[in-house]
Short mmCIF file of C-alpha atoms in Angstrom, two decimals:
data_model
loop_
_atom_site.label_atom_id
_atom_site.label_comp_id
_atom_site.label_asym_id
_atom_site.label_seq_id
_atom_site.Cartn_x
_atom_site.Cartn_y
_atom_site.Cartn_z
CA UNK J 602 185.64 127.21 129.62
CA UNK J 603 184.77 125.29 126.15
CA UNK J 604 181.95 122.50 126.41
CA UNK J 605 182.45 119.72 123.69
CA UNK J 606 180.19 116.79 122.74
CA UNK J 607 180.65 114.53 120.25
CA UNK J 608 183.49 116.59 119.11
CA UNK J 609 181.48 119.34 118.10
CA UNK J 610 181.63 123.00 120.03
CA UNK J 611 178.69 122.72 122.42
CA UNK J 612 175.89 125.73 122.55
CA UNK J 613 177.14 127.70 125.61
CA UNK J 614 173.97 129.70 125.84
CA UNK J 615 172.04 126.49 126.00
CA UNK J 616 173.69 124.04 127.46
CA UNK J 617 175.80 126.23 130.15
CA UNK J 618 174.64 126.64 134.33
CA UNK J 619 176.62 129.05 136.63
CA UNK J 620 177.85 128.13 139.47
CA UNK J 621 178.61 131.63 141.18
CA UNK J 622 177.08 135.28 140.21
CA UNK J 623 178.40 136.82 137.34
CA UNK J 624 179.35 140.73 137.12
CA UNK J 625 177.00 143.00 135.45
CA UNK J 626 179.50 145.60 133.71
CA UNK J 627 176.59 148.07 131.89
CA UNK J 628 175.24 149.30 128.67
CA UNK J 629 177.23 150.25 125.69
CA UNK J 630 175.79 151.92 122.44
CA UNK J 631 177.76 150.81 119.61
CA UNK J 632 176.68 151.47 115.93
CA UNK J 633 172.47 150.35 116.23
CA UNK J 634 172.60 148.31 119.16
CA UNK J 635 172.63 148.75 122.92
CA UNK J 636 174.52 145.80 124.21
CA UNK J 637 174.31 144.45 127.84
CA UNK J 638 177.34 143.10 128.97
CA UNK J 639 178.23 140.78 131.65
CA UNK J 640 181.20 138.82 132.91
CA UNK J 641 180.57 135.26 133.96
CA UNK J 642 182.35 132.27 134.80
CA UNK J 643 182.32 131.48 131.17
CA UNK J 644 183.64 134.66 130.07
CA UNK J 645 182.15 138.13 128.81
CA UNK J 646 178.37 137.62 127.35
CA UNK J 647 176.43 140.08 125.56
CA UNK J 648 173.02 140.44 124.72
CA UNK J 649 172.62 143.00 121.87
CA UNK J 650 168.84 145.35 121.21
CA UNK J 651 168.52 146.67 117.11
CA UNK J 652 167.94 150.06 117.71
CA UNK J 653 167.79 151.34 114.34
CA UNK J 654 164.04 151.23 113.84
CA UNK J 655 164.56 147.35 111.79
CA UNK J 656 162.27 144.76 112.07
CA UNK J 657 163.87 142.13 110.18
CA UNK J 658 165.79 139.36 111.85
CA UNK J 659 169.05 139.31 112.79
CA UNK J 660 171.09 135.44 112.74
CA UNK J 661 174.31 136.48 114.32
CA UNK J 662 178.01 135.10 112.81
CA UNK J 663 181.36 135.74 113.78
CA UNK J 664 181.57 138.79 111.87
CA UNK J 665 178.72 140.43 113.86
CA UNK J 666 180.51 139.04 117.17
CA UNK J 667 183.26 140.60 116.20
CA UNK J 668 181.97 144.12 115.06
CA UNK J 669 180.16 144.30 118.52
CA UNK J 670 181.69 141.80 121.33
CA UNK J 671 185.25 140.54 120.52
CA UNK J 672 186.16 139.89 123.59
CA UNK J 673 183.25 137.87 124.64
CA UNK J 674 182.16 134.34 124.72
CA UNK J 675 178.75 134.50 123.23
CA UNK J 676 176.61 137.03 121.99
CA UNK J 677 172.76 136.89 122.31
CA UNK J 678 170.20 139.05 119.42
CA UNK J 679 166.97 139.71 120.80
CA UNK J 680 164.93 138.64 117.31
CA UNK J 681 161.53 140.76 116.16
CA UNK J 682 159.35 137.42 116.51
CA UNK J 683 158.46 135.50 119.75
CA UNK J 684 158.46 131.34 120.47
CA UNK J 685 155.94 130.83 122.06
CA UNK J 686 155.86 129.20 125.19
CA UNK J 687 159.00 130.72 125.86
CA UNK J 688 158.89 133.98 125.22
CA UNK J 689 160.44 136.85 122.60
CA UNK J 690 163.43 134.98 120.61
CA UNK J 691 166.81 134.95 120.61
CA UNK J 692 169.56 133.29 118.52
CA UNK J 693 173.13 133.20 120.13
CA UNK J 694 176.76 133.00 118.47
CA UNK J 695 179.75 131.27 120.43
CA UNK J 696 183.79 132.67 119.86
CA UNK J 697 184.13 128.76 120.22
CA UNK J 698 181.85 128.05 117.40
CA UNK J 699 181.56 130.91 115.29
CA UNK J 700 180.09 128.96 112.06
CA UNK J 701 176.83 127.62 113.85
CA UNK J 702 173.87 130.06 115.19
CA UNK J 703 171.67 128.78 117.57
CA UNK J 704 168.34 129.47 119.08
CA UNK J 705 168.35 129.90 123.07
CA UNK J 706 165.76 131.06 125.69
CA UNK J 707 165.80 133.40 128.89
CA UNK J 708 165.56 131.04 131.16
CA UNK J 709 168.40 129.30 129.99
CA UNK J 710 170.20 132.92 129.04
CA UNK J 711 169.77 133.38 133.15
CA UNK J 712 171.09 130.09 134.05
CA UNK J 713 174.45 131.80 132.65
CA UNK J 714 173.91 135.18 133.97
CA UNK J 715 172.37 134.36 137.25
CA UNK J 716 169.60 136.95 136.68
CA UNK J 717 166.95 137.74 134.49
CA UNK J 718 167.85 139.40 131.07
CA UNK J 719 166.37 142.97 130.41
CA UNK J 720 164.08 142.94 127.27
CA UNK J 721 163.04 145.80 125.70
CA UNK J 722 159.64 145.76 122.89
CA UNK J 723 161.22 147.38 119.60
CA UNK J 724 158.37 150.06 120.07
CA UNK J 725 160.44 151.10 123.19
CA UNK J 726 163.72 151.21 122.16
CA UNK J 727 164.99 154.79 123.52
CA UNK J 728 168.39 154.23 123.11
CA UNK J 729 169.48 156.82 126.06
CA UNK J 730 166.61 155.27 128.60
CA UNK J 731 168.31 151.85 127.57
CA UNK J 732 172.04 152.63 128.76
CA UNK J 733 170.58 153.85 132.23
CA UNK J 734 169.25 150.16 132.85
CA UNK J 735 170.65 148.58 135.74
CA UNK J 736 169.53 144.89 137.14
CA UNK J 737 167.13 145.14 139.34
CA UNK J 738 165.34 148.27 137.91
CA UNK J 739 162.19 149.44 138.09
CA UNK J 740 159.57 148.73 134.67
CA UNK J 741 159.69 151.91 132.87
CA UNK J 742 156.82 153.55 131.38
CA UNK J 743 157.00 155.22 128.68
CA UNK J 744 155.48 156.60 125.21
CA UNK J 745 155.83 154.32 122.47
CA UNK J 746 158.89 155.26 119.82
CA UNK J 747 157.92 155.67 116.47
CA UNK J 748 160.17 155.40 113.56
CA UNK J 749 160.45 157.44 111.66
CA UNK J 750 160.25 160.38 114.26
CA UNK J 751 156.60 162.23 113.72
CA UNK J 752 157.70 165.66 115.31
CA UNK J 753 157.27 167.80 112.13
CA UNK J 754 154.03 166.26 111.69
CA UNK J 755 152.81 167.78 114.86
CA UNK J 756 154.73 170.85 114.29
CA UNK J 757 152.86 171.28 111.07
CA UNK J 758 149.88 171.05 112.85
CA UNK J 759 150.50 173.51 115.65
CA UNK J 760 151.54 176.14 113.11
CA UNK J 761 148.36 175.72 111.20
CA UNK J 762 144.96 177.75 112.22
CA UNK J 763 142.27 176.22 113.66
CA UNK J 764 139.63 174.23 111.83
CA UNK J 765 142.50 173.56 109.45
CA UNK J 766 142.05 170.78 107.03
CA UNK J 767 145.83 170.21 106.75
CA UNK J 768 146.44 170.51 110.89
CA UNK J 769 143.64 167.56 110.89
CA UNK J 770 145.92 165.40 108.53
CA UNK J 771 149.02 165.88 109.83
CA UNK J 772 147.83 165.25 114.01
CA UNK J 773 145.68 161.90 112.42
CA UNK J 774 148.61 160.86 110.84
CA UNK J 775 150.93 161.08 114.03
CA UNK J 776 148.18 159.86 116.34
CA UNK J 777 147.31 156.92 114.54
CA UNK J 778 151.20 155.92 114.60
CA UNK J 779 151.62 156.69 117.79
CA UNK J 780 148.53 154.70 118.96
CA UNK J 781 149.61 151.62 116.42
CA UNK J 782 153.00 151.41 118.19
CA UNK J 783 152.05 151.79 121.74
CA UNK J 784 149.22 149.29 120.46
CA UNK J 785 151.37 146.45 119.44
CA UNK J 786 153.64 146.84 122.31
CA UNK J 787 150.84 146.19 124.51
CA UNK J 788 149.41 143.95 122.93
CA UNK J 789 152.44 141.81 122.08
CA UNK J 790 154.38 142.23 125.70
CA UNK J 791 150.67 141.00 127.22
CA UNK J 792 150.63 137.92 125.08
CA UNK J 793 154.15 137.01 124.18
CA UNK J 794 156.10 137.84 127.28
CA UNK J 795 153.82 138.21 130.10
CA UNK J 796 152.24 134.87 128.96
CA UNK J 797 155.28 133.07 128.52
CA UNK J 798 156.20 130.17 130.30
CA UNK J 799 160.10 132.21 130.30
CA UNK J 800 158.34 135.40 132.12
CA UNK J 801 160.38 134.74 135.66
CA UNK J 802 163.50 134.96 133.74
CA UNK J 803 162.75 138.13 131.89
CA UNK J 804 163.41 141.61 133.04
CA UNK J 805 160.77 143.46 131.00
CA UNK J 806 162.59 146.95 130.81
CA UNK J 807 159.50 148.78 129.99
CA UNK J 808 155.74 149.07 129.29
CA UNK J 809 153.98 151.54 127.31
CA UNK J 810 151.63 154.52 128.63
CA UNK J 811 148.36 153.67 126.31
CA UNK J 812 147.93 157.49 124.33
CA UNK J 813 144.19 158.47 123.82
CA UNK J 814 142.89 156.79 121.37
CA UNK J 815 142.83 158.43 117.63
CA UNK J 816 138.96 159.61 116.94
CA UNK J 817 137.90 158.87 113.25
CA UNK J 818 138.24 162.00 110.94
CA UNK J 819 136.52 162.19 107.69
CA UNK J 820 138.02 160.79 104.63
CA UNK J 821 136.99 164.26 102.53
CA UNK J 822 138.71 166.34 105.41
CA UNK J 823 141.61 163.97 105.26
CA UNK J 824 142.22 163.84 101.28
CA UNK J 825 141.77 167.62 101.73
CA UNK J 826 144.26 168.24 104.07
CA UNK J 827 147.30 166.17 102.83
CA UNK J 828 146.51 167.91 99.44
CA UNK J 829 147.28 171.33 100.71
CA UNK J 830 149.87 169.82 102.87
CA UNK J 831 151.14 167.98 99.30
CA UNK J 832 150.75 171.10 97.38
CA UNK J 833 153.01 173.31 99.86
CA UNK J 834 156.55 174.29 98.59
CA UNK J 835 158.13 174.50 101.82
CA UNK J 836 160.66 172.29 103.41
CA UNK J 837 158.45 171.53 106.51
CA UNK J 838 155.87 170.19 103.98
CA UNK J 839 157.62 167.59 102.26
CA UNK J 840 159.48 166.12 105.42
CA UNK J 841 155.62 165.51 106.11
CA UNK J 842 154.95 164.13 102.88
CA UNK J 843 157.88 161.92 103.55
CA UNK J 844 156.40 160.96 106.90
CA UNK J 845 152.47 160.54 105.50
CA UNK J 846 154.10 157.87 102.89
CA UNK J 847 156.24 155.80 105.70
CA UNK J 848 153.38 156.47 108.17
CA UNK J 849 150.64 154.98 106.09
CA UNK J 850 148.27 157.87 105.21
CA UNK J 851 149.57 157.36 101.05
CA UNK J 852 145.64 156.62 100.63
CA UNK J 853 144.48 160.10 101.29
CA UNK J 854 147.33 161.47 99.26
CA UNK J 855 146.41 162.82 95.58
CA UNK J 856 148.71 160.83 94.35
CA UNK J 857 151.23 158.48 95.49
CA UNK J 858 152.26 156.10 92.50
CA UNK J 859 155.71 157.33 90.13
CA UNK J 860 155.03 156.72 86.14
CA UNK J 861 157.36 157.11 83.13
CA UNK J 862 155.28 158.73 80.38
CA UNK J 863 156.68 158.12 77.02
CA UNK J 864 155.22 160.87 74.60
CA UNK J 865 155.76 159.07 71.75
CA UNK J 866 153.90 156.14 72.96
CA UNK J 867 150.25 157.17 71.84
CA UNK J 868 148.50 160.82 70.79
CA UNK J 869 147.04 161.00 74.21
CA UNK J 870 150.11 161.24 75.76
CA UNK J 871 151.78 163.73 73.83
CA UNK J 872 148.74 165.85 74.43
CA UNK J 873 148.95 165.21 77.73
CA UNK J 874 152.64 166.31 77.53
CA UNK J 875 151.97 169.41 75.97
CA UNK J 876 149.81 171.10 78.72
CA UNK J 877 152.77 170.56 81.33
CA UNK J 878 153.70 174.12 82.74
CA UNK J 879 156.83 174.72 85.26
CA UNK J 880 156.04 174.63 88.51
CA UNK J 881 157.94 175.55 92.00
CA UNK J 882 158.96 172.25 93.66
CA UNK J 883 155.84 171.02 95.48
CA UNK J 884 155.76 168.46 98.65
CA UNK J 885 154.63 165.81 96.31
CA UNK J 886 157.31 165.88 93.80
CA UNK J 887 159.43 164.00 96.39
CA UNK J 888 157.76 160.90 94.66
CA UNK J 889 160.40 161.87 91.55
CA UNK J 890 163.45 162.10 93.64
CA UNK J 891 165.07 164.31 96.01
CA UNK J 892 167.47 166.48 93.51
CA UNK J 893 166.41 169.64 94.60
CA UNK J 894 167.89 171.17 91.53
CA UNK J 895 165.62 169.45 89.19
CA UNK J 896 163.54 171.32 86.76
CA UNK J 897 159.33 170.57 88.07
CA UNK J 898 156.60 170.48 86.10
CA UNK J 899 152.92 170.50 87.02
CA UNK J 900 150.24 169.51 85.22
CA UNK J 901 147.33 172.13 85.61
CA UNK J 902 144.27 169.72 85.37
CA UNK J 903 145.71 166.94 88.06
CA UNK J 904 147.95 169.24 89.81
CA UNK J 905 150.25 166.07 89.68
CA UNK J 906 153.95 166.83 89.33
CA UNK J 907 156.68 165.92 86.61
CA UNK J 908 159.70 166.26 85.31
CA UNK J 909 161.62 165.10 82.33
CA UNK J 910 164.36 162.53 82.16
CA UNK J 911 165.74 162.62 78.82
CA UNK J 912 163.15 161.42 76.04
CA UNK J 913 160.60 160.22 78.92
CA UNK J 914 158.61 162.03 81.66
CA UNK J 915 158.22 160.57 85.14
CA UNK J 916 154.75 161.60 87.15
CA UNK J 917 152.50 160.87 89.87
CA UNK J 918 149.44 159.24 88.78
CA UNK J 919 146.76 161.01 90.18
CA UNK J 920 144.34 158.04 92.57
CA UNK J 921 141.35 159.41 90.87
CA UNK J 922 140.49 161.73 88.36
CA UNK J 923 139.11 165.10 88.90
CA UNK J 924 137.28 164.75 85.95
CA UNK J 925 133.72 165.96 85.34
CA UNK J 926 132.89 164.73 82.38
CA UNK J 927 131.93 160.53 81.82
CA UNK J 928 135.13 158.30 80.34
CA UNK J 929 134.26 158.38 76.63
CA UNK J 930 137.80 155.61 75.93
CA UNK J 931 140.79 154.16 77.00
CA UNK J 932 144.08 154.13 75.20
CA UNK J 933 146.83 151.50 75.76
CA UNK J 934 149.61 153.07 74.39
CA UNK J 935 152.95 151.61 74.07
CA UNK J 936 155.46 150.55 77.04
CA UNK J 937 154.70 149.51 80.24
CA UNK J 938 152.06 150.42 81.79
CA UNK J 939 150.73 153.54 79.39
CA UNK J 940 147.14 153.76 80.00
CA UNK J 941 145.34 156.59 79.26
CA UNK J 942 141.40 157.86 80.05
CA UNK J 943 139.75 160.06 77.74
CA UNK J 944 136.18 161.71 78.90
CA UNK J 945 133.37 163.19 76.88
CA UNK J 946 134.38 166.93 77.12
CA UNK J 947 137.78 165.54 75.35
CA UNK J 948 140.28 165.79 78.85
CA UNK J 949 143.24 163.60 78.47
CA UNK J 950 144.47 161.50 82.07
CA UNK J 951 146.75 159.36 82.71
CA UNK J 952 144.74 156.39 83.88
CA UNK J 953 144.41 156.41 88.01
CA UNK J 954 146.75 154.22 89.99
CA UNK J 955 147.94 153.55 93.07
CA UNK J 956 150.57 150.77 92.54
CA UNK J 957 151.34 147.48 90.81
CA UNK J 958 150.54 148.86 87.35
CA UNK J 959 148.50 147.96 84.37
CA UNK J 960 149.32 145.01 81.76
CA UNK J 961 147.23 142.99 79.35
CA UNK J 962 147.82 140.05 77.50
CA UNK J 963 148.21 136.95 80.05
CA UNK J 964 146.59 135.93 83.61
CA UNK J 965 147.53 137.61 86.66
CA UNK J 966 147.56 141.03 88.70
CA UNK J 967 148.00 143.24 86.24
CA UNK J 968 145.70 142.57 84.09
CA UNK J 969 143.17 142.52 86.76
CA UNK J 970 143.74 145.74 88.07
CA UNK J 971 143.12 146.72 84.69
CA UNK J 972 140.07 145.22 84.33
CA UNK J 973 138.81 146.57 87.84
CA UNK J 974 139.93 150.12 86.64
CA UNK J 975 137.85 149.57 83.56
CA UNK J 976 134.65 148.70 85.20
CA UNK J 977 135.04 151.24 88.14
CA UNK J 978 135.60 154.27 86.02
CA UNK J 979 132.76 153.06 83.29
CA UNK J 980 130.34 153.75 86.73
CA UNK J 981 132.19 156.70 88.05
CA UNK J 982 134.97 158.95 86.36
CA UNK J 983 135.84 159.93 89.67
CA UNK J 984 135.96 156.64 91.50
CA UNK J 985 139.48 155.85 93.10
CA UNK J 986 141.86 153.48 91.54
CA UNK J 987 141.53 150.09 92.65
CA UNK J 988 143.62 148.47 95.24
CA UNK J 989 144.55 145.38 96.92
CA UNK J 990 141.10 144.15 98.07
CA UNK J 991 140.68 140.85 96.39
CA UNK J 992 137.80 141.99 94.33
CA UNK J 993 137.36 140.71 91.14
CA UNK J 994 136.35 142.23 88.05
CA UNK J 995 133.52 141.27 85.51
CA UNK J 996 134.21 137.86 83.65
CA UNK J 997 134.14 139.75 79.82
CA UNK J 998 136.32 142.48 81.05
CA UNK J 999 138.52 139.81 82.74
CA UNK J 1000 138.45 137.68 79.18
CA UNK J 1001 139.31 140.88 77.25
CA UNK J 1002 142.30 141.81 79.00
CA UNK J 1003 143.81 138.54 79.74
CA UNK J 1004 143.31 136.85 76.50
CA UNK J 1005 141.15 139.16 73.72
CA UNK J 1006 144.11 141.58 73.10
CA UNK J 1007 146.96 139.17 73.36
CA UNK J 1008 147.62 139.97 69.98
CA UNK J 1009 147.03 143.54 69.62
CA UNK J 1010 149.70 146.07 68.75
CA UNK J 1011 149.63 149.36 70.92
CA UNK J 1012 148.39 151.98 70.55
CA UNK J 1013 145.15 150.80 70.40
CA UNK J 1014 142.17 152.93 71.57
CA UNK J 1015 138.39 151.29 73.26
CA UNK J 1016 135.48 153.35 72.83
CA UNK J 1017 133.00 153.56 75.99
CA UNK J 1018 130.34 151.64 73.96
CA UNK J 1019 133.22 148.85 73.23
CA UNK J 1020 133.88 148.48 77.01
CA UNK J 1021 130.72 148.87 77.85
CA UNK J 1022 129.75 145.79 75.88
CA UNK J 1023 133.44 143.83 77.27
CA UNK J 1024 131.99 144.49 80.84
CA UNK J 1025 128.38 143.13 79.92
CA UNK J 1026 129.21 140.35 77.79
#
């Protein structure tokens, strides 16, 4: 049946009403979707799930239609984002109309179906638990699925001993995902769908069971554990380093921020080049690629990784120094962001970071976070790189950086008193 107004193809997932029940004919996986399939008096309509752990949104087309329905009617995408008052969104694609998305809702997706929809939360998205669903099921509950999996986290930290630093990093790490996603699909079911003024015509598949809450852990235990974790040469060790980065725990990593190092670009790098040893392949060399048969380097004073590429070196800038000694100057050597910290007892490091990098010479964020790093390390060696917090730093530092060495050639070198005076001025 083909609905035409105004001699355009009409939206059959919005403007269509059954008049008898349509057939519910199951689940099918296909590629990363679950569809839903049923056939109506329209025709065969399918509502298709993402299942591959994406977030972004999804505006069907006749190419998609095709890939995953071609002999259907109309194809519904359960969307990432909800419309409020009617519930989690959906955009539809008619065979009839295959150049024109549109937005629908569930109450008019069951005015076609004859029954409520089942909608899944992309936290709950067990691909196998979604081909059993049948209309009229029971709400599952069930543990929230995280993406990417955390399993070798925990197995990490079952194979450690107890009161083990890098057992505590690992288990925070997978708690606090697993509580995040189980958290938002509470959270978001409760106020988006439950709410919604489209709840009668939803079939909300499943709920999650609420884990136990993740208990704070100590920052110093933390940092301590995911740098023996980082520092490990074994296989199980840098799938977790892998997970820590997707997982958010990156701030309690060593280091977590890939440079190129020039050694031509100043003296302080090339003496900072010259103390690189070789090193077995650590956990945290996965910043500098995954070619296992790459030659690692290590640099005995950060315990940062490297390896050479040609004429350049690429490294991990450490997120704070282990220095022990006060910042005596700061080189800007040439190429993008070369930085370089030298302290009192004469200890070369490549300046602190933990993304964005460090520029000079016109407004904006790198020159800030240069400026920040500047006046943090002038009261603390040791202090971490700064982040994205909005803080601002010091107007003369600010002034320096932005518009004082437009014109300056790298290398060019800043004694402590210099900056000192920049940061006061």
């Amino acid at each position: 049946m083909v609905f035409k107004r105004s001699g355009s193809t009409t939206r059959l997932l919005w403007n269509a009403a059954a008049t008898r029940p349509s057939q519910f004919l199951g689940a099918q996986r296909r590629q990363d979707w679950v569809l839903y399939r049923w056939d109506t008096e329209f025709g065969i309509v399918v509502l298709a799930h993402g299942v591959d752990g994406e977030t972004g949104m999804t505006f069907p087309s006749l190419a998609l239609l095709r890939e995953l329905a071609q002999n259907a009617v109309a194809l519904a995408v359960v969307e990432p984002d909800y419309g409020p008052p009617d519930g989690p969104s959906l955009e539809a694609i008619d065979a009839a109309g295959p150049d024109k998305h549109y937005g629908t809702t569930w109450h008019r997706l069951e005015r076609v179906l004859g029954m409520p929809a089942p909608y899944w939360h992309s936290n709950l998205r067990d691909p196998e638990l979604m081909m059993a669903w049948k209309p009229g099921a029971p709400t599952l509950h069930m543990p929230a699925v995280v993406t990417p999996d955390p399993a070798p986290l925990l197995r990490l930290a079952a194979e450690e001993p107890d009161g083990s630093h890098a057992a505590a990093a690992a288990l925070e790490t997978a708690r606090r995902a697993l509580w995040d996603c189980a958290d938002s699909a509470h959270k978001e079911i409760t106020e988006y769908v439950d709410a919604s003024d489209g709840i009668a015509s939803i079939a909300v598949a499943a709920r999650p069971v609420m884990p136990h809450p993740p208990q704070p852990v100590a920052e110093e235990i933390l940092r301590d554990g995911w740098r023996s974790i980082l520092h490990r040469t074994d296989v199980l060790a840098t799938e977790c380093a892998r997970l820590g980065h997707v997982l958010g725990a990156t701030r309690y990593f060593p280091g977590s921020c890939k440079i190129t190092v020039d050694p031509s670009s100043c003296v302080q790098a090339r003496r900072w080049a010259s103390r690189l040893q070789a090193s077995p392949r650590i956990a945290l060399a996965t910043y500098l690629g995954d070619d296992q048969e790459r030659d690692i380097l290590i640099d005995p004073v950060t315990d940062m990784p490297a390896a050479r590429t040609g004429d350049v070196i690429e490294t991990v800038a450490p997120q704070r120094l282990p220095a022990h000694s006060p910042l005596a100057d700061l080189t800007i050597g040439r190429g993008h962001n070369s930085v370089w910290v030298t302290t009192q007892d004469g200890t070369v490091f490549p300046a602190p970071q933990i993304g964005g990098g460090y520029t000079y010479g016109y407004a904006g964020g790198g020159p800030i976070a240069l400026a920040r790093l500047i006046g943090l390390l002038l009261d603390d060696i040791t202090h971490t790189a700064p982040g994205y917090d909005g803080q601002l730093p010091s107007a003369g530092l600010r002034h320096a950086v932005e518009q004082g060495w437009k014109g300056r050639t790298p290398p060019f070198t800043l004694t402590r008193a210099e900056l000192e005076a920049l940061r006061d001025g």
